[in-house]
Every structure is written in structure tokens, then in C-alpha cells.
Short mmCIF file of C-alpha atoms in Angstrom, two decimals:
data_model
loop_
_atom_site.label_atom_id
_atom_site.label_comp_id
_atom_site.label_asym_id
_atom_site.label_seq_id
_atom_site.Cartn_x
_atom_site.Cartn_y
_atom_site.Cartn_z
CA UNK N 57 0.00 0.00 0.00
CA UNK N 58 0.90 3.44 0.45
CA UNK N 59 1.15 3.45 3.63
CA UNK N 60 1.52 7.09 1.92
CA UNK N 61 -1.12 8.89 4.27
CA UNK N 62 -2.54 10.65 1.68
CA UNK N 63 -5.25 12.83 1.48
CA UNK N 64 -7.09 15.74 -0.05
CA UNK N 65 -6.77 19.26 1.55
CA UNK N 66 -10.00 20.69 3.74
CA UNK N 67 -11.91 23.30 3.22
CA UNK N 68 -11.09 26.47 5.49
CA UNK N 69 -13.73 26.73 8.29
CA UNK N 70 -14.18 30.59 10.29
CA UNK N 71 -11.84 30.93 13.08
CA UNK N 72 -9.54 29.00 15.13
CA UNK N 73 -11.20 26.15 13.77
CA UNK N 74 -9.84 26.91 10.35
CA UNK N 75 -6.40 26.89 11.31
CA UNK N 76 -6.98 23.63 13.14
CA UNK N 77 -8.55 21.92 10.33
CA UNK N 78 -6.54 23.04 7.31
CA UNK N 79 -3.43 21.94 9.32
CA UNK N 80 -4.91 18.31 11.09
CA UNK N 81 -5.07 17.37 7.07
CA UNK N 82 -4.07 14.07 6.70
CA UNK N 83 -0.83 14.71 5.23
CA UNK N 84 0.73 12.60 2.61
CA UNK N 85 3.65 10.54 4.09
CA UNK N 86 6.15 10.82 1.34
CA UNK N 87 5.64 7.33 0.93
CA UNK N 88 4.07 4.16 -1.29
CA UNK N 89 3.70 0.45 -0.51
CA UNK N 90 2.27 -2.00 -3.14
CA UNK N 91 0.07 -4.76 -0.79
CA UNK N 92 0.04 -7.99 -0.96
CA UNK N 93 -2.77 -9.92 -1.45
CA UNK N 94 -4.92 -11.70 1.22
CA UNK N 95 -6.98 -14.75 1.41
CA UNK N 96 -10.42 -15.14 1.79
CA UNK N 97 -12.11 -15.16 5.31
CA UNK N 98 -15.64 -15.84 6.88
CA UNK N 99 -17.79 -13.30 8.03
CA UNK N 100 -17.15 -11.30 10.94
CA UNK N 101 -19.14 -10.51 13.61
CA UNK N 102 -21.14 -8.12 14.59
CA UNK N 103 -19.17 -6.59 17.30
CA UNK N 104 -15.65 -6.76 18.27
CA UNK N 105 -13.98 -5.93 22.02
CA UNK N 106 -13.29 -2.36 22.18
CA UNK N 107 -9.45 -1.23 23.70
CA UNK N 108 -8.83 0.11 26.98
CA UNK N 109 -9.99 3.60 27.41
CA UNK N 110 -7.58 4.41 29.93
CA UNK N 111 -7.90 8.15 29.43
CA UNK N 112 -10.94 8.68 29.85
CA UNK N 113 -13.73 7.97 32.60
CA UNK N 114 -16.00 5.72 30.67
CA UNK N 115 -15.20 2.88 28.24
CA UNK N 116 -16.99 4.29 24.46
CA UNK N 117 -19.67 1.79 23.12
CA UNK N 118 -18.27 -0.59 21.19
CA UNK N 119 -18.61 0.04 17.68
CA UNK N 120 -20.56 -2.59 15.13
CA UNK N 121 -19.39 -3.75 12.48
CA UNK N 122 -21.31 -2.58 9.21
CA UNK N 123 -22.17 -5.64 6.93
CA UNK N 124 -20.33 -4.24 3.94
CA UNK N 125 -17.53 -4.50 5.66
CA UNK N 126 -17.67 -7.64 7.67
CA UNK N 127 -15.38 -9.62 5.15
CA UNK N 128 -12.96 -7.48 5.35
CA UNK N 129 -13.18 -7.01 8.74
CA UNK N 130 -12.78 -10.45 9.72
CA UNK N 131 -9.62 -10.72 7.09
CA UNK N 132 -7.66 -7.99 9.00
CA UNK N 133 -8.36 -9.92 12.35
CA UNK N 134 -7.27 -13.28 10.90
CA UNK N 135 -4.14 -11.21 9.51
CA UNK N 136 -3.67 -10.01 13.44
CA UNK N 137 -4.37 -13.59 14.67
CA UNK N 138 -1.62 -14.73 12.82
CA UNK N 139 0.98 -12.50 13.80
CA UNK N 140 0.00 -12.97 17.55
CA UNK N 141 0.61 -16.28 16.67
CA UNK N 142 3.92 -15.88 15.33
CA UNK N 143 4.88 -13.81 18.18
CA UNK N 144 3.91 -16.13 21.15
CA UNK N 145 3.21 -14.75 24.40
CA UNK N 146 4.56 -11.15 25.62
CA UNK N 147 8.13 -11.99 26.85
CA UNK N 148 9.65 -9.66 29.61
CA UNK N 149 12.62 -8.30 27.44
CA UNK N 150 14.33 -5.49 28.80
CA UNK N 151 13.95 -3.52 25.88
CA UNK N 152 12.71 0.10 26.03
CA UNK N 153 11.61 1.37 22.76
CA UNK N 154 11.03 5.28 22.10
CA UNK N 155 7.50 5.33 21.24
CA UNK N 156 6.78 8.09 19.05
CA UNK N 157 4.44 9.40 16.56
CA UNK N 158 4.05 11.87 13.17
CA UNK N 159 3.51 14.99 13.61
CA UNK N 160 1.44 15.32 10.10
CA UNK N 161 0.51 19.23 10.87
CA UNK N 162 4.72 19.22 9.60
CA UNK N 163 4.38 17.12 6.37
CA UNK N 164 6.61 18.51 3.82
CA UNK N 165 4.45 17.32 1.23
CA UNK N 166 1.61 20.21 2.78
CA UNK N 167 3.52 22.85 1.04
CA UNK N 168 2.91 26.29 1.53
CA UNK N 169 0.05 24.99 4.08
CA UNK N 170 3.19 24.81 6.40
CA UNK N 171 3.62 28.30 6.13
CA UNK N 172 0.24 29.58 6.98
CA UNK N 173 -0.52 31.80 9.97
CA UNK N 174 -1.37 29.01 12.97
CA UNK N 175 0.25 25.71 11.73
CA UNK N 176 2.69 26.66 14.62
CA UNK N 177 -0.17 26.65 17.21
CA UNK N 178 -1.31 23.30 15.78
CA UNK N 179 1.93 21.79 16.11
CA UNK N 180 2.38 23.12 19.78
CA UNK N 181 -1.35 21.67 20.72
CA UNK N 182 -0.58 18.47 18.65
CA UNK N 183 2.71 18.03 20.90
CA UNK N 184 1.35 18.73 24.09
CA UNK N 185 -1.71 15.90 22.86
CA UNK N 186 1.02 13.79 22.00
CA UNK N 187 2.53 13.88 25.34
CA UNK N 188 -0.92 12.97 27.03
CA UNK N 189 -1.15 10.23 25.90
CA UNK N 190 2.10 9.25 26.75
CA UNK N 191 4.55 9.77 23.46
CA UNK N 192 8.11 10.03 23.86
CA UNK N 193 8.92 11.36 20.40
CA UNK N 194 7.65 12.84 16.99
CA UNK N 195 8.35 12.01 13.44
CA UNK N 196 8.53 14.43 11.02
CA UNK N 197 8.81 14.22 7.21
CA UNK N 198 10.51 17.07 5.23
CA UNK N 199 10.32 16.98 1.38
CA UNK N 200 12.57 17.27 -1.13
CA UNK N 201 12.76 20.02 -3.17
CA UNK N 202 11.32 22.48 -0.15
CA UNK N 203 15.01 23.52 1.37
CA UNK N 204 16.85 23.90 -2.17
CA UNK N 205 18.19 27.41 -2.36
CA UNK N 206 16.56 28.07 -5.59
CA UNK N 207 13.29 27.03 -4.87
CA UNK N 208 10.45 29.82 -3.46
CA UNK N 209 10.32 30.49 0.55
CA UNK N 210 13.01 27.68 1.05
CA UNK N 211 14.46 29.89 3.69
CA UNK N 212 11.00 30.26 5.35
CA UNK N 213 10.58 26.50 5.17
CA UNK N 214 14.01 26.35 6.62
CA UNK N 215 13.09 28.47 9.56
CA UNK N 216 9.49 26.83 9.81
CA UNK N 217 10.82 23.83 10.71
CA UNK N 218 13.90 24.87 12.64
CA UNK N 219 10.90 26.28 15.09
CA UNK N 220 9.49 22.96 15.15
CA UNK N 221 12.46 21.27 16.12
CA UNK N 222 13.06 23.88 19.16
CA UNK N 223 9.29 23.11 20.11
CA UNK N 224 9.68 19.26 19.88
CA UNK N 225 13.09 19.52 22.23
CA UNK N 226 11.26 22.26 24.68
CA UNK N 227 9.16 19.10 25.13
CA UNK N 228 12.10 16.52 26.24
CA UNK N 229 10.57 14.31 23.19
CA UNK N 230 12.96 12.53 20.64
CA UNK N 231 12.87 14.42 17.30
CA UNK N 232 12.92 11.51 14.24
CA UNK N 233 13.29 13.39 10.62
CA UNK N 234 11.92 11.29 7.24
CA UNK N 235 14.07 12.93 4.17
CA UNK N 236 12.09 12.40 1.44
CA UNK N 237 10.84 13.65 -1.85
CA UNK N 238 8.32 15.21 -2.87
CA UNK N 239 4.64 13.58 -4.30
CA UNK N 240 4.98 15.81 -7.10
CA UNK N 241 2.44 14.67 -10.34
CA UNK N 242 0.15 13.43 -7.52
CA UNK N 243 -3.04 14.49 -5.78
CA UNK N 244 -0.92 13.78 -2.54
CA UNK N 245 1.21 16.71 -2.77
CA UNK N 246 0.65 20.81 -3.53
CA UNK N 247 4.20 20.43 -4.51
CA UNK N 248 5.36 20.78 -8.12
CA UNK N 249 8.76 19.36 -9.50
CA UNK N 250 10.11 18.09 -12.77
CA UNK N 251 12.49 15.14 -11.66
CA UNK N 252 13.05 14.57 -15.42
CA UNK N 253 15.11 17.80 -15.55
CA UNK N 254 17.31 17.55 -12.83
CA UNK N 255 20.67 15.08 -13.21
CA UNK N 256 20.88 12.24 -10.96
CA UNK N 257 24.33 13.74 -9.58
CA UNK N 258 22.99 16.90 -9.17
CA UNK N 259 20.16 15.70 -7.50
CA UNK N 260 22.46 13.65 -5.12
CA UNK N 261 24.75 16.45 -4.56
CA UNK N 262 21.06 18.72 -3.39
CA UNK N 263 20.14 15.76 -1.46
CA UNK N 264 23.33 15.77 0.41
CA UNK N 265 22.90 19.67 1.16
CA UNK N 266 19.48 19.41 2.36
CA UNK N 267 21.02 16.82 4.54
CA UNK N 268 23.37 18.94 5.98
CA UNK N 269 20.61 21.91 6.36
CA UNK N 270 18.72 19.36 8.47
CA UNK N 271 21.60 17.92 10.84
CA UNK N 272 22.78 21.61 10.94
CA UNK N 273 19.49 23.83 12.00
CA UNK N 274 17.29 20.98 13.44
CA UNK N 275 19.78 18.36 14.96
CA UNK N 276 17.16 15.75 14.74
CA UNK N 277 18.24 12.08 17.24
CA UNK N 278 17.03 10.08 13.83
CA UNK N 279 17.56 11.16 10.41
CA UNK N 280 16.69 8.65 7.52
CA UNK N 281 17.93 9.05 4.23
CA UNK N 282 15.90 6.64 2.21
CA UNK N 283 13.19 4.66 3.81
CA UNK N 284 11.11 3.64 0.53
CA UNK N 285 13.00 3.14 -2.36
CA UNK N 286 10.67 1.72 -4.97
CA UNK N 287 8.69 4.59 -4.26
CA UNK N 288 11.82 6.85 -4.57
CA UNK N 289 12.53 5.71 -7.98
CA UNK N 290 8.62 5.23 -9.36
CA UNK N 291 8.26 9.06 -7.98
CA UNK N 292 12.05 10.65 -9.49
CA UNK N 293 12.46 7.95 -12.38
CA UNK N 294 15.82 7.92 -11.38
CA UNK N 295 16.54 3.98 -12.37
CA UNK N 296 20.21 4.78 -10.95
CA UNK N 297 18.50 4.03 -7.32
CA UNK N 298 16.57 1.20 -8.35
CA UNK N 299 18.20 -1.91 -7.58
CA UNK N 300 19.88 -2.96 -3.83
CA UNK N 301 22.97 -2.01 -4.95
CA UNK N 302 22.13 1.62 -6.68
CA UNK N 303 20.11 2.53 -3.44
CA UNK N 304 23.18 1.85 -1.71
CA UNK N 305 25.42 3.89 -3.61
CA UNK N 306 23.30 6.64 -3.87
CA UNK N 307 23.22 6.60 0.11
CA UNK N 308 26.74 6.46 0.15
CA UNK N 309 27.50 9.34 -1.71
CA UNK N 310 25.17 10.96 0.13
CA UNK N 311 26.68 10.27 3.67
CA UNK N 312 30.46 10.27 2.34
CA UNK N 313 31.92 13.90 4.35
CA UNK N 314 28.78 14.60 6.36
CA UNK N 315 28.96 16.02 9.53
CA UNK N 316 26.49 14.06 11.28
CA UNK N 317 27.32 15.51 14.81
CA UNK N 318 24.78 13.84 17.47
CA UNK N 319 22.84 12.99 14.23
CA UNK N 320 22.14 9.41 13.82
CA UNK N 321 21.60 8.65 10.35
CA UNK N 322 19.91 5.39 8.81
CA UNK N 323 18.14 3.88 5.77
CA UNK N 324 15.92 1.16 4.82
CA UNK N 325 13.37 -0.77 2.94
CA UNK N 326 9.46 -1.53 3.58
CA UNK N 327 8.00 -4.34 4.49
CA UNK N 328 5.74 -4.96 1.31
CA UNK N 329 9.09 -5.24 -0.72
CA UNK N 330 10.46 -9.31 -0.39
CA UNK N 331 14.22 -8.08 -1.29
CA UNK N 332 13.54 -5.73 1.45
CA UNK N 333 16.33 -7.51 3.59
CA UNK N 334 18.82 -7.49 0.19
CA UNK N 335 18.45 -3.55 0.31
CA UNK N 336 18.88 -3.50 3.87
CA UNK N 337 22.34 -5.75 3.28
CA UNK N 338 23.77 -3.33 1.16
CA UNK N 339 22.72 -0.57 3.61
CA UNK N 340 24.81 -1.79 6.62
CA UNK N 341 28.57 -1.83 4.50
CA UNK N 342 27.54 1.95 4.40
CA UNK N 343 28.48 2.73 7.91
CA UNK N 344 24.90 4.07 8.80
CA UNK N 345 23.54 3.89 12.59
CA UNK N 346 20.61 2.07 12.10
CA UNK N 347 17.95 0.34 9.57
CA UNK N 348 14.28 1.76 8.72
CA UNK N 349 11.39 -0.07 8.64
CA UNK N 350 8.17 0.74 7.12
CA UNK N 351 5.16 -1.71 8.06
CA UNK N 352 2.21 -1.90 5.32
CA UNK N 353 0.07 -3.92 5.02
CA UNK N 354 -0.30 -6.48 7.22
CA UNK N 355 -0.16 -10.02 5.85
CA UNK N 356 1.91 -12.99 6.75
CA UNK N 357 4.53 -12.13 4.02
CA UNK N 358 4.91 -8.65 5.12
CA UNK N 359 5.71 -9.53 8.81
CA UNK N 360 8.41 -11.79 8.14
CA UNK N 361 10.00 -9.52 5.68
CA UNK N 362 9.74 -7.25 8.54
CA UNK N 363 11.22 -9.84 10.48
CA UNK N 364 14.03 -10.64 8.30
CA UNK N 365 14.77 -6.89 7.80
CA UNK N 366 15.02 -7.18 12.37
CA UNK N 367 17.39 -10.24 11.53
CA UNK N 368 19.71 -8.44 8.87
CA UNK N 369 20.22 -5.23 11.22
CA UNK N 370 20.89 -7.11 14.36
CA UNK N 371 23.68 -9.59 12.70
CA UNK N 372 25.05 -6.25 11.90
CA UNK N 373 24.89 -4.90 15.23
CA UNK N 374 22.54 -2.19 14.11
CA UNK N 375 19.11 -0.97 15.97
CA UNK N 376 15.71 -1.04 13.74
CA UNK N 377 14.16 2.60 13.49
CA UNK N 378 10.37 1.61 12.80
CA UNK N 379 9.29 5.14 11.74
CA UNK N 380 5.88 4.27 9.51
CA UNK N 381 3.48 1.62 10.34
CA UNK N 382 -0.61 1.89 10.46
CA UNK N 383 -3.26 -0.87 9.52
CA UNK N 384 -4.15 -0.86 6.67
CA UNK N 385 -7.77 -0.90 5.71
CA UNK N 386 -7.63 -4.06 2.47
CA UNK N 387 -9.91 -6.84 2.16
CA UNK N 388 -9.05 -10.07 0.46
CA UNK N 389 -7.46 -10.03 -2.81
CA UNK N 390 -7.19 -6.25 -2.93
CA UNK N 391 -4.38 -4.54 -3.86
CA UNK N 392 -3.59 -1.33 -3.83
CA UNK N 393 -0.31 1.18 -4.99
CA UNK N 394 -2.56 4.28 -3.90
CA UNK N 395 0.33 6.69 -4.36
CA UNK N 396 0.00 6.18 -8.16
CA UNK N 397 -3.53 4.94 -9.01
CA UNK N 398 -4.71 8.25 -6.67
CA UNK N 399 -7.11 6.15 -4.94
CA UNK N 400 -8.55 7.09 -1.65
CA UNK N 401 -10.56 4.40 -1.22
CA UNK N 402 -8.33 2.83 1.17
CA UNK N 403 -8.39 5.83 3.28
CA UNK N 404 -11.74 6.84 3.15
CA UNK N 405 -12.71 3.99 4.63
CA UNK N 406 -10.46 4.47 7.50
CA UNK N 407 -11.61 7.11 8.47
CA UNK N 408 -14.45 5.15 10.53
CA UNK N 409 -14.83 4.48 14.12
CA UNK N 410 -15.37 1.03 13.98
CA UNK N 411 -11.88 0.07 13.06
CA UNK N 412 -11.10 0.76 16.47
CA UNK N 413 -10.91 -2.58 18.29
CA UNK N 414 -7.99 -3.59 14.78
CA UNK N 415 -6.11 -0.20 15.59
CA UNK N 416 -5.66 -1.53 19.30
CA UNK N 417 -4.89 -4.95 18.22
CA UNK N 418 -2.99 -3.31 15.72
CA UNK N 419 -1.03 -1.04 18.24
CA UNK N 420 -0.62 -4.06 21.04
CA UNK N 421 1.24 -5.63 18.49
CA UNK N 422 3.54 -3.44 16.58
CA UNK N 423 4.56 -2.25 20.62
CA UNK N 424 5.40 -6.80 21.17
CA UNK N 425 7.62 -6.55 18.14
CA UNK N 426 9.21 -3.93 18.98
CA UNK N 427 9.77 -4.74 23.05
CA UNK N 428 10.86 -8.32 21.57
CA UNK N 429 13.76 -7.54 18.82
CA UNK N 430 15.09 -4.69 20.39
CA UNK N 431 13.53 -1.88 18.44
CA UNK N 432 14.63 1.53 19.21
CA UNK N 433 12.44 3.73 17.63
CA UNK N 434 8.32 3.43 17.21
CA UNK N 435 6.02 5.55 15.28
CA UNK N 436 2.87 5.12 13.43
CA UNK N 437 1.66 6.89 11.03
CA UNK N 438 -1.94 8.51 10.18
CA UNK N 439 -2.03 10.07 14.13
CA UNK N 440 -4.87 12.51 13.05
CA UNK N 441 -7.28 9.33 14.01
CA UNK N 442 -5.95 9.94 17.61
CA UNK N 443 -8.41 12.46 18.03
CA UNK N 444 -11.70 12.27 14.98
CA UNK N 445 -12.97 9.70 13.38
CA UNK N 446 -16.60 9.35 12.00
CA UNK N 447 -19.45 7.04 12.94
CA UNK N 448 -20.32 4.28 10.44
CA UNK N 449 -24.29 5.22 9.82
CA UNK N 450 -26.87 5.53 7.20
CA UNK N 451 -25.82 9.44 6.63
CA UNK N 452 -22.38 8.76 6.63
CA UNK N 453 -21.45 5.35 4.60
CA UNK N 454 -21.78 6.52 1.49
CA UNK N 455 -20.19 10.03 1.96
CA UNK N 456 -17.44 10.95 -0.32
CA UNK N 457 -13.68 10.68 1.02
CA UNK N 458 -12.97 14.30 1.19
CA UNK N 459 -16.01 15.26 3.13
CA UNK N 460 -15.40 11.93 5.83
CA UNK N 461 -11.81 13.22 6.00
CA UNK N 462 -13.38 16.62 6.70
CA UNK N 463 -15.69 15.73 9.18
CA UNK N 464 -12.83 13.58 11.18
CA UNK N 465 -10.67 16.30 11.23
CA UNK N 466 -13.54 18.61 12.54
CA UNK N 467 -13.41 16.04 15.31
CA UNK N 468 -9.77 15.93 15.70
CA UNK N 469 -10.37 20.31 15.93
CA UNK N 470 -12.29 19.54 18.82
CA UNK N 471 -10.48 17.00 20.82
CA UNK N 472 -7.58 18.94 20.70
CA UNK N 473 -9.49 22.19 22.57
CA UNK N 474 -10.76 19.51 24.86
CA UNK N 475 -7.51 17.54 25.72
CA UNK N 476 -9.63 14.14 24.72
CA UNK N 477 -8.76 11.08 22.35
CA UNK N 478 -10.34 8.61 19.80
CA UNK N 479 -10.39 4.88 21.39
CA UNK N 480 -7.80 4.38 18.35
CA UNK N 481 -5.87 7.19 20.62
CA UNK N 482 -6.09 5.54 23.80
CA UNK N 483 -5.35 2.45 22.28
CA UNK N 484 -2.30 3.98 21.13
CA UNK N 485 -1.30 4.79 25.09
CA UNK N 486 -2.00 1.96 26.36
CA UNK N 487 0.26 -0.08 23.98
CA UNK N 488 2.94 2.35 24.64
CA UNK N 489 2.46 1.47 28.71
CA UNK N 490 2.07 -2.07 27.80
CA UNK N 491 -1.20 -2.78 28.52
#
């Protein structure tokens, strides 16, 4: 899949709120996964246990589970099932992972959004949120072109996010950057550039300055360099970076005389690609810190990729930076590249409430495999469901994805007035406590 969070901008609402909800967009993540496909289930049923509400004073209703969706439904939770199974009981394991989240009010691939009056006050409320519910760090993802000295307001996107670096450490939370490029030529990003007329070495030698920029002004604990790179090369076209081995060169030239200071500085693979681990071989000759991991979608072939990616870095004494992961809403034998069909089917549908009881599964989960290999570094992705969702309902079901995505983050607007959080939210905490 994508996990690419990807979505269309909101509408501008009077007030406050409008700042809220133009910047609570759910921002695309500057990334793509192609699914795999999954086998046919039974029915689910009707209901399904909702997660620990352990932030607020009353457990929510637990949400049914429409009919259309039941197949689907029950997939996902077979798809969990299995990868409890493969996991075994919770072992006591000494390991303390930083559990973070995105911070998608900072997506790079917003644009000039970033720059509008507010987005600062949404990142400040979406921090102090974040450390509610318990959140040690926040992910960022800054987008290639945006900091090139040629390109319009790169000093102001420079600054922008130089601000929200300072806010993020004001905070005591870890600060974990995603270098990427841009979704330009897609409805996931406002931003416009022509890969085609750029070199490959110049675009290296740019890549390696915005690096710098970013260990320089922001000073970031994690910095990856490449987490995605069949989406790199389906977005740039550059086939220099397609294989194991050109990834791995590119990322070498890249890192060859930088200063990374306190920086550390990784790359990786995700888990829907099988030569994931062959990427992630050529990655540790480089020198770099640590691996990145991207989880999407779930399936049995994508968890032991991710598996085999944990296996590769630790042989090579490296930690696992798990900076993208969400559940991803596919039933059987669907497949999805969203970044490059433009669907947002995928994510329209997840914008419901009755997901819920998957997300904590989901959560419980990702938190296991992480406590269990050793993972340093934890972060999911579309955090906007933290605080709004919509109810499944007659009025609502067949609603159109960029009014849903509207109305959830209308919802999102007000739980973050009112300090409160989606079950999906407080699912979120109580995996990061361990509950």
C-alpha cells in the first residue's frame, strides 16, 4: 500500500477552527507500498472488544461492524491472529523502545500549508496531545525540493521547521526526521517538481545539502535518508537508485563527508518489498547507525520480511528505526499502490470508528515486536485518528472521502481544545504502557 497517508486538503472553516482543520489534514507521508494480497475469510461478527480507554472515565460503546464490511473485517483480524501467533506470548525483554508518533501538521508534502498563519499553534497543541497520551517522540517528514536554495520560501521552510524542532526539544521528546521527496504529479502533494530535468548527480549532490541543512538547523536524534526506495525511484524515475545495490550507492555518496554531529543517520526498505532484507544488506557496508522499517500492510509475508529486515540489522549490530506503520484498511485479494492509481478508497474507509478494536490490536502488536527484537524507535503513522474519526451510519457510509476526511478532522479540531482522544488514541497509550 501506500502506507503514503494521503489525502485531499480541507476546506477552510471561520476561526480558530480553520487553522486547526486546514493543518490536522491528513498529510501525505512521502511514501508508497504495493500490498500484498490476502486470502479469503468468513464473516465477521457483529461486534468486536473495544481497547482500553484508559484516558478517559467511561469505556466508548463498542462500535458494530457494518455488513459491507464484515469480510474485510474479519480478514484484518485473521491477519492479526496470525501475527500474535507468530509472536507467542509477551516476553519480559528489557527492551525500552522510544515510542513516538508523526507529527502530520509538519508534512513537507503540505507545502505552503506549512507556512500559513497558525500551523505553529497546531503543532504546539498536537505536541502537548502527543505527550498525554504518553509519546516520547515525533516524526517528522521534510520533502525534497522544499530547502533547495533556488526554490520559493526555502528559507521560510528552513526556519518553519527549525521552530518545530526547538518546540519538539522544549518538550524533552525525541525528534525523528523522514528525508524524502516530494509527491509531485500526484493528488498527494501541492508540490510541483520536474524530476526529469534535474541530473541524478545533481540531485544527489542537493540531497546531500538538504542533509546537511537538516543535521545543521534541526539536529534531529534520527535522520533517515531513504526509507522507501521503490517509491523513490517510481516518484524521481531515477533507475540509478533502483536496484539494492544503486540505493546503496546513492546513500553512500550521500553520507560520504557529512557532519552528522549527534545525528544518527539510517536507511531502509518496507516491508511490502520481499528483497527488502537485500536492500537493507547493502545498507549496513555503508556505515549508517541504524535500519528503517516501514510496516504496510499487514499479511503474513509482510511480517516476516519485517522480520528478516530485524534479523539483517541485528547480525550487523545495528538498531531497527520503525518510523511508519498503520493498519491498513484491504480486504481479500485487494491490492492497492494508492500513491500512483490516486485512490482514496483505502483511506476513506479508515476514516471510521469502527476500526477501532484492529487499531488496538494493531497497536498491542507493533509495541510486542518492537519490546521483543530490540527496536529503538516506534512511530505510526496517520495520528490525526488519535483524536476524529466518524461514525459508520446511514448518513455517513456513502459520503465521499474528502467530506469523511473533513468531518474527522472537525473532530480531531475539537479534541484537541478539549484535551480528549479517539479509542484508536487511547489504544495507542495503552500499547505504549504495555497494557
Amino acid at each position: 500500500m501506500s502506507h503514503s497517508g494521503f489525502v485531499l486538503p480541507v476546506r477552510f472553516l471561520p476561526g480558530l477552527v480553520s487553522v486547526l482543520v486546514a493543518a490536522l489534514v491528513f498529510a501525505a507521508a512521502c511514501s508508497s507500498k504495493q500490498t500484498e494480497e490476502q486470502g479469503t475469510a468468513a464473516p465477521a461478527t457483529a461486534t468486536a472488544a473495544a481497547p482500553t480507554a484508559a484516558l478517559s472515565r467511561t469505556a466508548p460503546a463498542v462500535p458494530a461492524v457494518p455488513a459491507d464490511y464484515a469480510v474485510m473485517y474479519q480478514s484484518l483480524s485473521q491477519a492479526l491472529d496470525s501475527w500474535q501467533k507468530q509472536l507467542g506470548a509477551p516476553q519480559p525483554s528489557g527492551a525500552t523502545p522510544v515510542f513516538g508518533a508523526h507529527l502530520l501538521v509538519a508534512n513537507g508534502n503540505r507545502g505552503t500549508a506549512l507556512l500559513a498563519p497558525g500551523t505553529v499553534q497546531v503543532v504546539d497543541a498536537s505536541l502537548d496531545s502527543f505527550k498525554k497520551l504518553g509519546v516520547r517522540g515525533v516524526t517528522i517528514s521534510i520533502s525534497f525540493p522544499l530547502l533547495n536554495a533556488d526554490q520559493p520560501n526555502a528559507a521560510d521552510y528552513l526556519a518553519f521547521y527549525t521552530t518545530v524542532a526547538q518546540h519538539v526539544r522544549a518538550r524533552g521528546l525525541t525528534l525523528a526526521v523522514e528525508q524524502h521527496i516530494a509527491f509531485s504529479g500526484t493528488v498527494f502533494s501541492s508540490i510541483q517538481f520536474d524530476y526529469s530535468k534535474l541530473p541524478f548527480d545533481q540531485f544527489v549532490a542537493l540531497f546531500q545539502e538538504m542533509s546537511r541543512k537538516i543535521i545543521d538547523r534541526l539536529h534531529p536524534d534520527f535522520l533517515t535518508l531513504l526509507s522507501e526506495p521503490d517509491t523513490f525511484a517510481k516518484l524521481t524515475g531515477y533507475r540509478e537508485a533502483s536496484t539494492p545495490q544503486g540505493a546503496a550507492a546513492m546513500i553512500g555518496r550521500v553520507v560520504q563527508g557529512l557532519d552528522r554531529g549527534q545525528t544518527k543517520v539510517g536507511a531502509g526498505a518496507g516491508s511490502w518489498l520481499t528483497n527488502a532484507p537485500d536492500y537493507d544488506t547493502a545498507f549496513v557496508r555503508l556505515g549508517l547507525d541504524y535500519i528503517d522499517l516501514h510496516i504496510y500492510p499487514v499479511t503474513d509475508a509482510t511480517i516476516a520480511t519485517a522480520q528478516r529486515v530485524v534479523d539483517v540489522a541485528k547480525a550487523a549490530g545495528k538498531p531497527v528505526v520503525l518510523d511508519e506503520a498503520w493498519l491498513f484498511k484491504i480486504g481479500p485479494g485487494e491490492r492497492a499502490d494508492t500513491a500512483f492509481d490516486q485512490s482514496t478508497e483505502a483511506f476513506r474507509r479508515d476514516t471510521f470508528s469502527f476500526w477501532s478494536p484492529l487499531d488496538a490490536r494493531f497497536f498491542g502488536l507493533v509495541a510486542q515486536f518492537a519490546r521483543a527484537n530490540g527496536i529503538a524507535y516506534v512511530s505510526p503513522f496517520w495520528t490525526t485518528l488519535f483524536w476524529g474519526n466518524v461514525d459508520y451510519s446511514a448518513a455517513t457510509k456513502d459520503l465521499p472521502y474528502a467530506r469523511l476526511e473533513q468531518m474527522a478532522n472537525q473532530a480531531a479540531t475539537r479534541a484537541l481544545t478539549e484535551g480528549t482522544f479517539t479509542p484508536t488514541g487511547e489504544a495507542y497509550g495503552a500499547a505504549i504502557r504495555g497494557k
